[in-house]
Short mmCIF file of C-alpha atoms and ligand atoms in Angstrom, two decimals:
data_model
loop_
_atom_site.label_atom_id
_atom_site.label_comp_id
_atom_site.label_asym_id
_atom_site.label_seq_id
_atom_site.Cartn_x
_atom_site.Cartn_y
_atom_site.Cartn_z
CA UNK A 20 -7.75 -11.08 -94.76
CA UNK A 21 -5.07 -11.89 -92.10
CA UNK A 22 -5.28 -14.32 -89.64
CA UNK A 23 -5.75 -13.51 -86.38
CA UNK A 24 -4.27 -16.15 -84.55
CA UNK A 25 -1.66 -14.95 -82.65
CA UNK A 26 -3.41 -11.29 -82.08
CA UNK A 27 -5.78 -13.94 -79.73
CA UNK A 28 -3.01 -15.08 -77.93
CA UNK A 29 -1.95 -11.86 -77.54
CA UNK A 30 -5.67 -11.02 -76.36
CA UNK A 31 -5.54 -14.01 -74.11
CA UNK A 32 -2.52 -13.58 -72.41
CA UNK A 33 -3.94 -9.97 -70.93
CA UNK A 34 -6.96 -11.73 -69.25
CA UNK A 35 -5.15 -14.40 -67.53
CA UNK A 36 -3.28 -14.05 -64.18
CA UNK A 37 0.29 -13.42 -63.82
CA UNK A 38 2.86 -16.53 -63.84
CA UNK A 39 0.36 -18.89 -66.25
CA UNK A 40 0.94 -21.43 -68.69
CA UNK A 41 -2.13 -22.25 -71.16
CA UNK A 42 -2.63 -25.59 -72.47
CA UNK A 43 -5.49 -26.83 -75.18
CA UNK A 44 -5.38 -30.19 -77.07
CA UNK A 45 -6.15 -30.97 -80.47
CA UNK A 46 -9.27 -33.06 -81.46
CA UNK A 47 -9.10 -36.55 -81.55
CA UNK A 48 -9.24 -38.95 -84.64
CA UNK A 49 -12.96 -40.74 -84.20
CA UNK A 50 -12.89 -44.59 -85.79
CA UNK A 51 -16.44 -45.10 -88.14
CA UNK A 52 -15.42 -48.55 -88.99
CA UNK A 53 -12.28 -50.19 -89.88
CA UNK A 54 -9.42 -48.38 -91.14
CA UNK A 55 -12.05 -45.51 -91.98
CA UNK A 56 -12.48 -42.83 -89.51
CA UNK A 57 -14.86 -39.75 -89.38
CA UNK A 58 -13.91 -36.79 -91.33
CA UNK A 59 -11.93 -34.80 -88.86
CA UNK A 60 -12.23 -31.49 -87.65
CA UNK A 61 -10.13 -29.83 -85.60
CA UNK A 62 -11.35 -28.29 -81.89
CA UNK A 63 -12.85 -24.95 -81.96
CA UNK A 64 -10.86 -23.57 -79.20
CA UNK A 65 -8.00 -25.36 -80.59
CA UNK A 66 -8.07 -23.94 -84.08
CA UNK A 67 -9.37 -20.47 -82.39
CA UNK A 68 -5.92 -19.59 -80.71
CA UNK A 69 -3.44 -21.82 -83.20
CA UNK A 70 -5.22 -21.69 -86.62
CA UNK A 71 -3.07 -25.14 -86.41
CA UNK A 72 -5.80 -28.37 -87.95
CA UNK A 73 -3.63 -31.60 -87.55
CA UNK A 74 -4.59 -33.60 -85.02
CA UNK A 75 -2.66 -35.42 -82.11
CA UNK A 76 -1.32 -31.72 -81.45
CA UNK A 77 -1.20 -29.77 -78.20
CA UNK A 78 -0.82 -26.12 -77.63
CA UNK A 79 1.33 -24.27 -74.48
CA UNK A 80 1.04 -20.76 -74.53
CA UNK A 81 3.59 -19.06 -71.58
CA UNK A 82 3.04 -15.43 -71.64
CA UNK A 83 5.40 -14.31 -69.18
CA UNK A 84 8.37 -16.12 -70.66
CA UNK A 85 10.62 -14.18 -73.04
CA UNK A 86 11.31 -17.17 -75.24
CA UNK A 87 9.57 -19.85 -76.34
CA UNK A 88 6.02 -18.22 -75.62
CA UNK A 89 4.04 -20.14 -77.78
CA UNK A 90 4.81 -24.00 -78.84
CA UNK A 91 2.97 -26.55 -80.64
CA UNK A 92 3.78 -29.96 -80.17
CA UNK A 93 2.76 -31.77 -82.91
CA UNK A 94 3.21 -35.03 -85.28
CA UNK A 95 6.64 -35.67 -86.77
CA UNK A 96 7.16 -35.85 -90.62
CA UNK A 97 7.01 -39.40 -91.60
CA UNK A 98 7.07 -40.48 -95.60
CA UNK A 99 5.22 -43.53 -95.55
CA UNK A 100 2.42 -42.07 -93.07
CA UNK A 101 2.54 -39.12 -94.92
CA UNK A 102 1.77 -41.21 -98.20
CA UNK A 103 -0.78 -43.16 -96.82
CA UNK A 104 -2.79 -40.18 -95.17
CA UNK A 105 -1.42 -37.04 -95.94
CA UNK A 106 0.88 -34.17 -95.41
CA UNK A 107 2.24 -33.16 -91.98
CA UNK A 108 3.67 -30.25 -91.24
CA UNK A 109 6.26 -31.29 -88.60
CA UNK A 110 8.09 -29.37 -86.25
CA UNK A 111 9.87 -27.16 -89.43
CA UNK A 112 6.32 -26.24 -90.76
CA UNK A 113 4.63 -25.72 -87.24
CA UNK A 114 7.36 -22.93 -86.85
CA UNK A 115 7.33 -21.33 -90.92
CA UNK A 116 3.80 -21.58 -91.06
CA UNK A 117 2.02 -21.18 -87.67
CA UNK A 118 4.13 -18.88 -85.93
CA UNK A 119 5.27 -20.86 -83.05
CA UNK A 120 8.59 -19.61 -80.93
CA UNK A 121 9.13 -23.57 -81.12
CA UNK A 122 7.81 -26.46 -81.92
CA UNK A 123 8.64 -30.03 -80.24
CA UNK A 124 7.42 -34.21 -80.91
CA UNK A 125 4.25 -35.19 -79.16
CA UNK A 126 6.02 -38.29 -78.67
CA UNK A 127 7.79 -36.30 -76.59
CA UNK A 128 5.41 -34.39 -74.47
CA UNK A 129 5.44 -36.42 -71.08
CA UNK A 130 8.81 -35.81 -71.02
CA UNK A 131 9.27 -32.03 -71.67
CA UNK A 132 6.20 -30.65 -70.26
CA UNK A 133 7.00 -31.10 -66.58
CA UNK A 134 10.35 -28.63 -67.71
CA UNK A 135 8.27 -26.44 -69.65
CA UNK A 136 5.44 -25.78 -66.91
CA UNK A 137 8.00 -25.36 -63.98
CA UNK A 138 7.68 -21.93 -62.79
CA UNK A 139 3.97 -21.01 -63.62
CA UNK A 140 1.96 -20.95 -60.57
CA UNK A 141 -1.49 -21.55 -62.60
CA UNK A 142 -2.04 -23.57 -65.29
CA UNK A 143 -5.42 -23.07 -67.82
CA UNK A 144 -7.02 -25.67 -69.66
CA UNK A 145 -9.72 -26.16 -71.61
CA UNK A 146 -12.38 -28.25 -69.79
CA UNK A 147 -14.39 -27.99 -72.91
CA UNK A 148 -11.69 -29.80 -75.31
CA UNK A 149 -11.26 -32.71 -75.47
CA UNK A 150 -8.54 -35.68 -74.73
CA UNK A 151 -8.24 -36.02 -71.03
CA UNK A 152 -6.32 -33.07 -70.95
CA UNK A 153 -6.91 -32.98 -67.37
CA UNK A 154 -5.21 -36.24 -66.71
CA UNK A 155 -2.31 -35.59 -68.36
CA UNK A 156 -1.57 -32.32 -66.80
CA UNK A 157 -1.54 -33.85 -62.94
CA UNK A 158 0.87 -36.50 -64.67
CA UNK A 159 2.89 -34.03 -65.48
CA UNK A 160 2.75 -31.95 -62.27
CA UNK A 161 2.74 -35.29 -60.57
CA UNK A 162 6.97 -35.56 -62.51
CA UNK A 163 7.47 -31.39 -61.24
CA UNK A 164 6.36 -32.46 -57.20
CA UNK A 165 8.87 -35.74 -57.60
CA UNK A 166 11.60 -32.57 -58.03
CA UNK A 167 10.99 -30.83 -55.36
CA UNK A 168 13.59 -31.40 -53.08
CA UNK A 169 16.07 -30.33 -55.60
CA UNK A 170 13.89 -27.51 -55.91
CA UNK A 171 11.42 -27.70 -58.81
CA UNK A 172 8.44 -25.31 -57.83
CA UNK A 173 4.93 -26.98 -59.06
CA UNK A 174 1.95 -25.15 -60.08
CA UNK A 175 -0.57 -23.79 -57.38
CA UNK A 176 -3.72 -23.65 -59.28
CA UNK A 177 -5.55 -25.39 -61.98
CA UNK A 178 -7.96 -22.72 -63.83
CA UNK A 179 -10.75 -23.42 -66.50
CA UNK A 180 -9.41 -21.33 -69.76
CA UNK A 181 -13.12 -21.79 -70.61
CA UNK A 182 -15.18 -19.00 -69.73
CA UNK A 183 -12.21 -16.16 -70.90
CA UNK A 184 -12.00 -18.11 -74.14
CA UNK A 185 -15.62 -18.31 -74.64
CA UNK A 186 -15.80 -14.75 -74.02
CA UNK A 187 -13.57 -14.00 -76.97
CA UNK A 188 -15.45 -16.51 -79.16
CA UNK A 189 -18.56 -14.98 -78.15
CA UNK A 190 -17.21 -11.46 -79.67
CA UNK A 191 -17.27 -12.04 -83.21
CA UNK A 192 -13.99 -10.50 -84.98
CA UNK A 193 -14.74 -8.36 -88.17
CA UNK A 194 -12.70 -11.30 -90.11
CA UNK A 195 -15.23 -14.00 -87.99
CA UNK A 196 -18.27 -11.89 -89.42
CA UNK A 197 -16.95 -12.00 -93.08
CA UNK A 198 -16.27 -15.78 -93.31
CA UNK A 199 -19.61 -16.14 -91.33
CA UNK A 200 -21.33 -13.64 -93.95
CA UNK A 201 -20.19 -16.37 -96.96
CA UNK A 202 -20.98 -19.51 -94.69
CA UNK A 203 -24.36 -17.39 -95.01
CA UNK A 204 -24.21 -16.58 -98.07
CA UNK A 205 -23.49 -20.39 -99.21
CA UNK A 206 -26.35 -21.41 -96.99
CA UNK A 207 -29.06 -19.02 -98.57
CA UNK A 208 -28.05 -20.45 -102.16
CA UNK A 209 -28.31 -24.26 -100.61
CA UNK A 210 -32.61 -23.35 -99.88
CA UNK A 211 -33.33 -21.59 -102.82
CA UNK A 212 -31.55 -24.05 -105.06
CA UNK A 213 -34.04 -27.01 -102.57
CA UNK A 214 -37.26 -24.55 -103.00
CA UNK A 215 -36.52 -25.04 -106.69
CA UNK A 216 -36.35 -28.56 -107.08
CA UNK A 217 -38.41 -29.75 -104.25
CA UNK A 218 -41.45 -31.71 -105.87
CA UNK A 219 -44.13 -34.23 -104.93
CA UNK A 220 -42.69 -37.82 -104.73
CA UNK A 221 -39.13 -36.59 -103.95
CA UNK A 222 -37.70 -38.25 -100.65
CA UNK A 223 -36.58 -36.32 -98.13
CA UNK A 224 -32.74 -37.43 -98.71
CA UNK A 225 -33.09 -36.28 -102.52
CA UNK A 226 -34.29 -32.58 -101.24
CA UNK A 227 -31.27 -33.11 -98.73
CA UNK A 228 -28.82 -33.59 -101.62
CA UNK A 229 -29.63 -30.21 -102.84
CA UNK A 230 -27.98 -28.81 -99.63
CA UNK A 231 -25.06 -30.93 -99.99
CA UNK A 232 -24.09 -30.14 -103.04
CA UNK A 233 -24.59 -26.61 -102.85
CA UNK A 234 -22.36 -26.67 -99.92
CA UNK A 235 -19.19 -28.53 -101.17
CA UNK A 236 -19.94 -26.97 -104.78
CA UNK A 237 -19.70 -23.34 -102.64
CA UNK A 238 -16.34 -24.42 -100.72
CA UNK A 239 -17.99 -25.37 -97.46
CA UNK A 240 -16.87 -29.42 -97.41
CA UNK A 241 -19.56 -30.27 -94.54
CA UNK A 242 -22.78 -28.72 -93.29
CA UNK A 243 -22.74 -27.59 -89.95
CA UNK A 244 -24.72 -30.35 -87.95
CA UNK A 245 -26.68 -33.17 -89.14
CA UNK A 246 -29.27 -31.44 -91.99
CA UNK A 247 -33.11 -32.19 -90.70
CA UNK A 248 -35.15 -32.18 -93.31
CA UNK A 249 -38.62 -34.01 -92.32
CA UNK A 250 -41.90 -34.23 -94.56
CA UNK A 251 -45.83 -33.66 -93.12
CA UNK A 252 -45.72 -34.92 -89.24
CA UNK A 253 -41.84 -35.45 -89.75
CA UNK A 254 -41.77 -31.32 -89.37
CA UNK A 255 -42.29 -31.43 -86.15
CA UNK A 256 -40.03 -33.37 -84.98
CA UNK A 257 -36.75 -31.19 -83.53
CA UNK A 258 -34.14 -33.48 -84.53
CA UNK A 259 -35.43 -35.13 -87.14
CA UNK A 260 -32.48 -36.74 -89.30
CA UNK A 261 -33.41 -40.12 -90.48
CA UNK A 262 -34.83 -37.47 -93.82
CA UNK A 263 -35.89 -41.21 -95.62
CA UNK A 264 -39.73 -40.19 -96.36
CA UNK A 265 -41.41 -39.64 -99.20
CA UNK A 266 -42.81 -36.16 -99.91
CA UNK A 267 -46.45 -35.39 -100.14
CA UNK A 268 -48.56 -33.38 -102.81
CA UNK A 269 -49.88 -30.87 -99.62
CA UNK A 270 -47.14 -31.27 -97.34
CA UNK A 271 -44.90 -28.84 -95.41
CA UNK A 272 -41.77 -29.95 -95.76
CA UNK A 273 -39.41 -28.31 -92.46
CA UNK A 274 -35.08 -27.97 -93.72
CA UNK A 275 -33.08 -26.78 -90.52
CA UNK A 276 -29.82 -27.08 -93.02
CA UNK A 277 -26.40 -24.78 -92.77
CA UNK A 278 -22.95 -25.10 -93.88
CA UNK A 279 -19.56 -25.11 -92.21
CA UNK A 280 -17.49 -22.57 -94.05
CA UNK A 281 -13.81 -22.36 -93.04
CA UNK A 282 -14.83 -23.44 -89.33
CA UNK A 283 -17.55 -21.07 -89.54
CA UNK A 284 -21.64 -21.97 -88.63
CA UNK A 285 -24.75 -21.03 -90.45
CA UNK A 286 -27.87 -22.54 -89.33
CA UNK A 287 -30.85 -21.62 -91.32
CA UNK A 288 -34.36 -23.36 -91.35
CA UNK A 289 -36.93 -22.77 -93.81
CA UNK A 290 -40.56 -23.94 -94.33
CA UNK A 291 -42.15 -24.79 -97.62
CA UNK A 292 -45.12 -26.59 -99.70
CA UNK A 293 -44.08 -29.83 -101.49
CA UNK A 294 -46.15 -28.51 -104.04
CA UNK A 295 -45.67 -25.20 -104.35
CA UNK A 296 -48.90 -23.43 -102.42
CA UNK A 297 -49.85 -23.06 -98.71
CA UNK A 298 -52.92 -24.59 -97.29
CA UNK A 299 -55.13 -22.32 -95.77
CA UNK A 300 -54.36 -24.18 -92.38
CA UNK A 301 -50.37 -23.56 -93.31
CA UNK A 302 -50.57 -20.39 -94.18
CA UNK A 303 -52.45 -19.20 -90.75
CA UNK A 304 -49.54 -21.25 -88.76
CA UNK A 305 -46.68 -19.58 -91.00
CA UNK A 306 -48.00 -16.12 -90.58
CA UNK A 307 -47.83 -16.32 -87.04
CA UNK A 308 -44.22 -18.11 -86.63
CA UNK A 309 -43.21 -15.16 -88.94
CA UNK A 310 -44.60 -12.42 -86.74
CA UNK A 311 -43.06 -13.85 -83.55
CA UNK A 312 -40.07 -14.42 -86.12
CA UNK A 313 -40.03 -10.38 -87.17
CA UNK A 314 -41.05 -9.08 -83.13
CA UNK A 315 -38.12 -11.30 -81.72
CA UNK A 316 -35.68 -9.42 -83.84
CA UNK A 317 -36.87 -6.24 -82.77
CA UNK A 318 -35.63 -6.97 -79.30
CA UNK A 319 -32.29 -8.05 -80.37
CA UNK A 320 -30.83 -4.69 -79.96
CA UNK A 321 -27.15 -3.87 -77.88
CA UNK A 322 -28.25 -3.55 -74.07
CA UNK A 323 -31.33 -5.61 -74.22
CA UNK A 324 -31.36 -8.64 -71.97
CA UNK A 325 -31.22 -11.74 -73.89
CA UNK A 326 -34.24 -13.31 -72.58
CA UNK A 327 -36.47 -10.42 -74.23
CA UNK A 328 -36.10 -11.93 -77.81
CA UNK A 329 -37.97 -15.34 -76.74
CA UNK A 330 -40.33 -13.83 -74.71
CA UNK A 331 -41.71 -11.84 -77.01
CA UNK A 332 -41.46 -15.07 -79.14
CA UNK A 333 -43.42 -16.48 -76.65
CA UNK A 334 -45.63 -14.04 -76.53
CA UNK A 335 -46.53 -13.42 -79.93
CA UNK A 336 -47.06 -17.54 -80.78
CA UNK A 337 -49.67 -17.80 -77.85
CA UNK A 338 -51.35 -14.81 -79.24
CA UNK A 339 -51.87 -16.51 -82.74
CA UNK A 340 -52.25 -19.97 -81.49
CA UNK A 341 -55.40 -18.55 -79.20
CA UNK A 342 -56.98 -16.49 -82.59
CA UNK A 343 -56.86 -19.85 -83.97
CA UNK A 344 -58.26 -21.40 -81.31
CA UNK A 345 -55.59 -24.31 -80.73
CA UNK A 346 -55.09 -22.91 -76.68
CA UNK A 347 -57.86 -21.59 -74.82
CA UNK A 348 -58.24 -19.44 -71.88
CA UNK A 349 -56.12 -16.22 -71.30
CA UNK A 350 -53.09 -15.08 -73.10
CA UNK A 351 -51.11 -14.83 -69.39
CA UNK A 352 -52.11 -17.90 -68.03
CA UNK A 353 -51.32 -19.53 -71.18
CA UNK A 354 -47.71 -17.94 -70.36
CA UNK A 355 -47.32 -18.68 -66.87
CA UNK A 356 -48.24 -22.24 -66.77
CA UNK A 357 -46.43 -22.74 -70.02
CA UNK A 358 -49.56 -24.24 -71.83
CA UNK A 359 -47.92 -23.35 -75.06
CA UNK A 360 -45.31 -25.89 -74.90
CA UNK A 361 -46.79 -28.47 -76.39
CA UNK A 362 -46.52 -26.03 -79.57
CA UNK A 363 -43.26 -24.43 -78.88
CA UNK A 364 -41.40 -26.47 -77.01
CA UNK A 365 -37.53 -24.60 -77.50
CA UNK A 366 -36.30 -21.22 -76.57
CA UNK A 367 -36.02 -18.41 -79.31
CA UNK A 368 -32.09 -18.91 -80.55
CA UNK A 369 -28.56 -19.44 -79.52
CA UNK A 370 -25.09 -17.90 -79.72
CA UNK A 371 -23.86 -19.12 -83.45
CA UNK A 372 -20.02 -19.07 -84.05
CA UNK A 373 -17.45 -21.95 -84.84
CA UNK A 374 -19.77 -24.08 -83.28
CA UNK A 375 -23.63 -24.47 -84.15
CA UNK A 376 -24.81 -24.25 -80.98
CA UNK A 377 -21.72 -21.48 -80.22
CA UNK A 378 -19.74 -21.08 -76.83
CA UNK A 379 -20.48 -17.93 -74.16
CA UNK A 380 -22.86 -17.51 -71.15
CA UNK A 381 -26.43 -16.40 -71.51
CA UNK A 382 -26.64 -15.53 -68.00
CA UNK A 383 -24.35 -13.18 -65.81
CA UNK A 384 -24.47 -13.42 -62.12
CA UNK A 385 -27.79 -14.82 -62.30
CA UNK A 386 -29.14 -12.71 -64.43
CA UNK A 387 -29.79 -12.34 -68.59
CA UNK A 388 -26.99 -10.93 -69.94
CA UNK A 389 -27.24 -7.89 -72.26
CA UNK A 390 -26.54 -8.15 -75.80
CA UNK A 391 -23.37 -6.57 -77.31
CA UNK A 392 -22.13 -5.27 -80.89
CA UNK A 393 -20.24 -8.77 -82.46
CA UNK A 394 -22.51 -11.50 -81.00
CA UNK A 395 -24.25 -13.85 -83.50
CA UNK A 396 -27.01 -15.61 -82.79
CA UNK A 397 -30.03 -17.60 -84.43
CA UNK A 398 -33.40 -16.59 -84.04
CA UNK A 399 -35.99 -19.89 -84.88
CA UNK A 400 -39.18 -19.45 -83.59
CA UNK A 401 -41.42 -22.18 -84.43
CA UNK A 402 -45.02 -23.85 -84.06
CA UNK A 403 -44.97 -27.62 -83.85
CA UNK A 404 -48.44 -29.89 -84.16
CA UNK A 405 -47.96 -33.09 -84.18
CA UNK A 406 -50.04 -35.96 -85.29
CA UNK A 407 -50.45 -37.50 -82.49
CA UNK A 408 -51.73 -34.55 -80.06
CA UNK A 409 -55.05 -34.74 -78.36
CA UNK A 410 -57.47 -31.92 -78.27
CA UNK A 411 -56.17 -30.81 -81.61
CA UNK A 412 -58.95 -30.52 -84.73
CA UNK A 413 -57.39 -32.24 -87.35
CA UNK A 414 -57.01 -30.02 -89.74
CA UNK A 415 -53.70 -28.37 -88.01
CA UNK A 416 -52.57 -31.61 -87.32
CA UNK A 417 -48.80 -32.61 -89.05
CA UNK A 418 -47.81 -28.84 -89.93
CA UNK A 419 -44.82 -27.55 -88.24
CA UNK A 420 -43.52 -24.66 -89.38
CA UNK A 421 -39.90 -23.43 -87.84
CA UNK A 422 -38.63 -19.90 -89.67
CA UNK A 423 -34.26 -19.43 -88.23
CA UNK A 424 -32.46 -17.07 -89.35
CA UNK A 425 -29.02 -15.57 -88.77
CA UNK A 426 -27.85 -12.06 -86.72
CA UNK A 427 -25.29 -10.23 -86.06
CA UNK A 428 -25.61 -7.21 -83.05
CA UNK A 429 -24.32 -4.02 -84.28
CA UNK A 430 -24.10 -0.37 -82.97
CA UNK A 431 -27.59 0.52 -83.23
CA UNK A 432 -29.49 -2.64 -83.62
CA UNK A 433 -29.06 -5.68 -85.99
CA UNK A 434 -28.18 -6.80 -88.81
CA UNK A 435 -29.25 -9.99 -90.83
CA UNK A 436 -26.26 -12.40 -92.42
CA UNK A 437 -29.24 -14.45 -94.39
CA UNK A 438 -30.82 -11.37 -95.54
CA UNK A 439 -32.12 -13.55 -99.29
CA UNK A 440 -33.29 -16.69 -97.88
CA UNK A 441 -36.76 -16.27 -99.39
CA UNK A 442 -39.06 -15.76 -95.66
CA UNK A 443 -42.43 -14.46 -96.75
CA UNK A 444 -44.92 -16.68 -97.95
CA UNK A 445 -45.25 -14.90 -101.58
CA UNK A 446 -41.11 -15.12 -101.48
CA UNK A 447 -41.29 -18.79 -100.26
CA UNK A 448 -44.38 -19.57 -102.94
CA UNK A 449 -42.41 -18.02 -105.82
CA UNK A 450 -39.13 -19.50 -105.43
CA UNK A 451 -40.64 -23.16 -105.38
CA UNK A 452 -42.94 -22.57 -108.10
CA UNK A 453 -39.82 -21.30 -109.63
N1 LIG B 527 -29.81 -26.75 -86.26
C1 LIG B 527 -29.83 -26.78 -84.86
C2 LIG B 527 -30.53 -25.64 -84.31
O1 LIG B 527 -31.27 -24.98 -85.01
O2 LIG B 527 -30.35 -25.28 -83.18
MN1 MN B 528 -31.18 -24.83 -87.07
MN1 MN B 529 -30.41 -23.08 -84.48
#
């Protein structure tokens, strides 16, 4: 399908006040060790308006000029670097191929951009991006103020191009939602291929293989955020990635694992028996995460506030946790004093989009926002007992059970992108007994 890219801009340059120049940096190159760096990835926002992934690059968007509206400033062709760590497009190529009205050396950016920015009386930025952006740009206003005398005219205002971008992002494209259907898609083959060869005696990182190769086998070169994939008590940890234990005949074993697909999030967790078959005690706790999984989604409707999807998380979880007798007392003051915590300790979901844990407010004015057709969220209710709690018979003790999914809001409800990621316990049984 075609790119959007400059239909963005296009979008963009309608929400932003008259006379403003829009600047957003590349991400930067991140050292591991010597002459090795971290895999790079370009910045959401970035990529978002420019569809441009080389780094040490810079974006100026001008809407009100007539010529040169959009510019990318970017590395210049160079053989032997080019040899050594692959192709750039240069100045030629950030024309052809990305659409800009011109392209410049970001060798030479100090010295243009004080020409380029005279005139606009606000300048955006993206707070969010990275590389001292912010810095730079009083340099360069600094260079416009040493002019004025002969009559250069500085900027008036520094704006955050945060919240409009987010706002967009937020808004999920018909092209987003297909790439983010396959990220899905890529995802929900990644846990049944793990259901199938999880066994007994397996380490955590050999389950956590599965994923990976699923993912790069599917296209998607890295997963989304680190994969957690924890054993018995090593379920309940949230952000469990050391994934270096053994698995145990009897054991849960807890996978919060999704891919990046052409900058593109899933985020899917699944629960399942090392060996095939819920305990008793498992299969209580699973029931219930999956009923508070099933009510949440009922809420996530267009026009409902946001917050109704975890409180009826919340509400459903201290039901079942007081029928099985792990809290006490009544169901409301179990709510209001937040006794549940120590079971459920996160909130229901979160916007899902280029980035895992995706861009966009959740509150308006003070308020829960309303849901709206093109958001995508997560919902990942969960129930969390760890070893080490007091008060706790031991039999529940080391099962935590998280069940996420993916959604997208439509016109008259929802709509699931990891419809096939087995969910029910018969589903979840039969897939690892394969
Ligand atoms: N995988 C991170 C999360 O579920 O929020
Ligand atoms: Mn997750
Ligand atoms: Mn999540």
């Amino acid at each position: 399908m075609k790119n959007n890219f400059s239909e963005r801009r296009s979008n963009l340059a309608h929400k932003v006040l008259d006379d403003s120049a829009i600047i957003v940096a590349s991400a930067s190159v991140k050292s591991r060790i010597s002459d090795t760096d971290y895999a790079y990835r370009q910045d959401s926002n970035f990529y978002y308006l420019s569809g441009y992934e080389e780094p040490e690059s810079l974006i100026l968007i001008r809407p009100n000029h007539d010529n040169e509206k959009f510019i990318i400033f970017c590395r210049d062709r160079d053989p032997l670097r080019e040899q050594w760590d692959g192709f750039r497009t240069g100045q030629e190529g950030a024309i052809s191929e990305y659409g800009a009205d011109a392209s410049y050396s970001i060798n030479s950016v100090d010295q243009l951009m004080p020409e380029l920015l005279k005139g606009s009386k606000n300048i955006y930025f993206s707070m969010s991006s990275p590389c001292g952006i912010d810095s730079k740009i009083n340099h360069w206003i600094e260079d416009i103020r040493k002019n004025m005398r002969a009559g250069a005219e500085p900027p008036e205002n520094l704006l955050s191009l945060d919240s409009i971008l987010h706002e967009m992002r937020l808004i999920k494209e018909d092209r987003e939602l297909d790439i983010m259907k396959h990220a899905a898609d890529i995802t929900t083959e990644a846990h049944i291929r793990a259901m199938q060869a999880v066994t007994p005696g397996m380490f955590e990182y050999q389950l956590e293989a599965e994923y990976l190769y699923a993912f790069n086998k599917n296209g998607a070169r890295s997963p989304a955020y680190n994969s957690i994939v924890g054993g018995g008590n090593n379920s309940c940890i949230l952000h469990y990635v050391e994934n270096n234990a053994e698995l145990k005949d009897g054991d849960l074993v807890l996978v919060d694992a999704g891919c990046e697909y052409q900058y593109y999030a899933s985020d899917v967790t699944r629960t399942f028996p090392v060996n095939g078959k819920f305990s008793p005690e498992q299969k209580e706790i699973y029931t219930i995460v999956l009923e508070a999984h099933k009510q949440s989604i009922e809420q996530a409707q267009p026009g409902n506030k946001w917050n109704l999807m975890h409180e009826k998380s919340v509400e459903v979880l201290v039901e079942g946790l007081l029928s099985l007798g792990l809290l006490n007392g009544s169901k409301e003051e179990n709510i209001e004093k937040g006794l549940y915590s120590k079971f459920y300790m996160h909130r229901i979901g979160h916007w899902l989009g280029m980035d895992v844990h995706d861009v966009g407010a959740y509150k308006k004015d003070g308020d829960w926002r309303e849901l709206e057709k093109g958001m995508v969220m997560t919902i990942e209710p969960g129930i969390y007992i760890l070893d080490s709690l007091k008060d706790v018979d031991d039999k529940w003790k080391g099962i935590g059970v998280r069940i996420e999914d993916n959604i997208v809001i439509n016109d008259s409800g929802n709509e699931f992108l990891t419809p096939d990621v087995p969910r029910t316990i018969e589903e979840v049984e039969q897939t690892v007994q394969g």
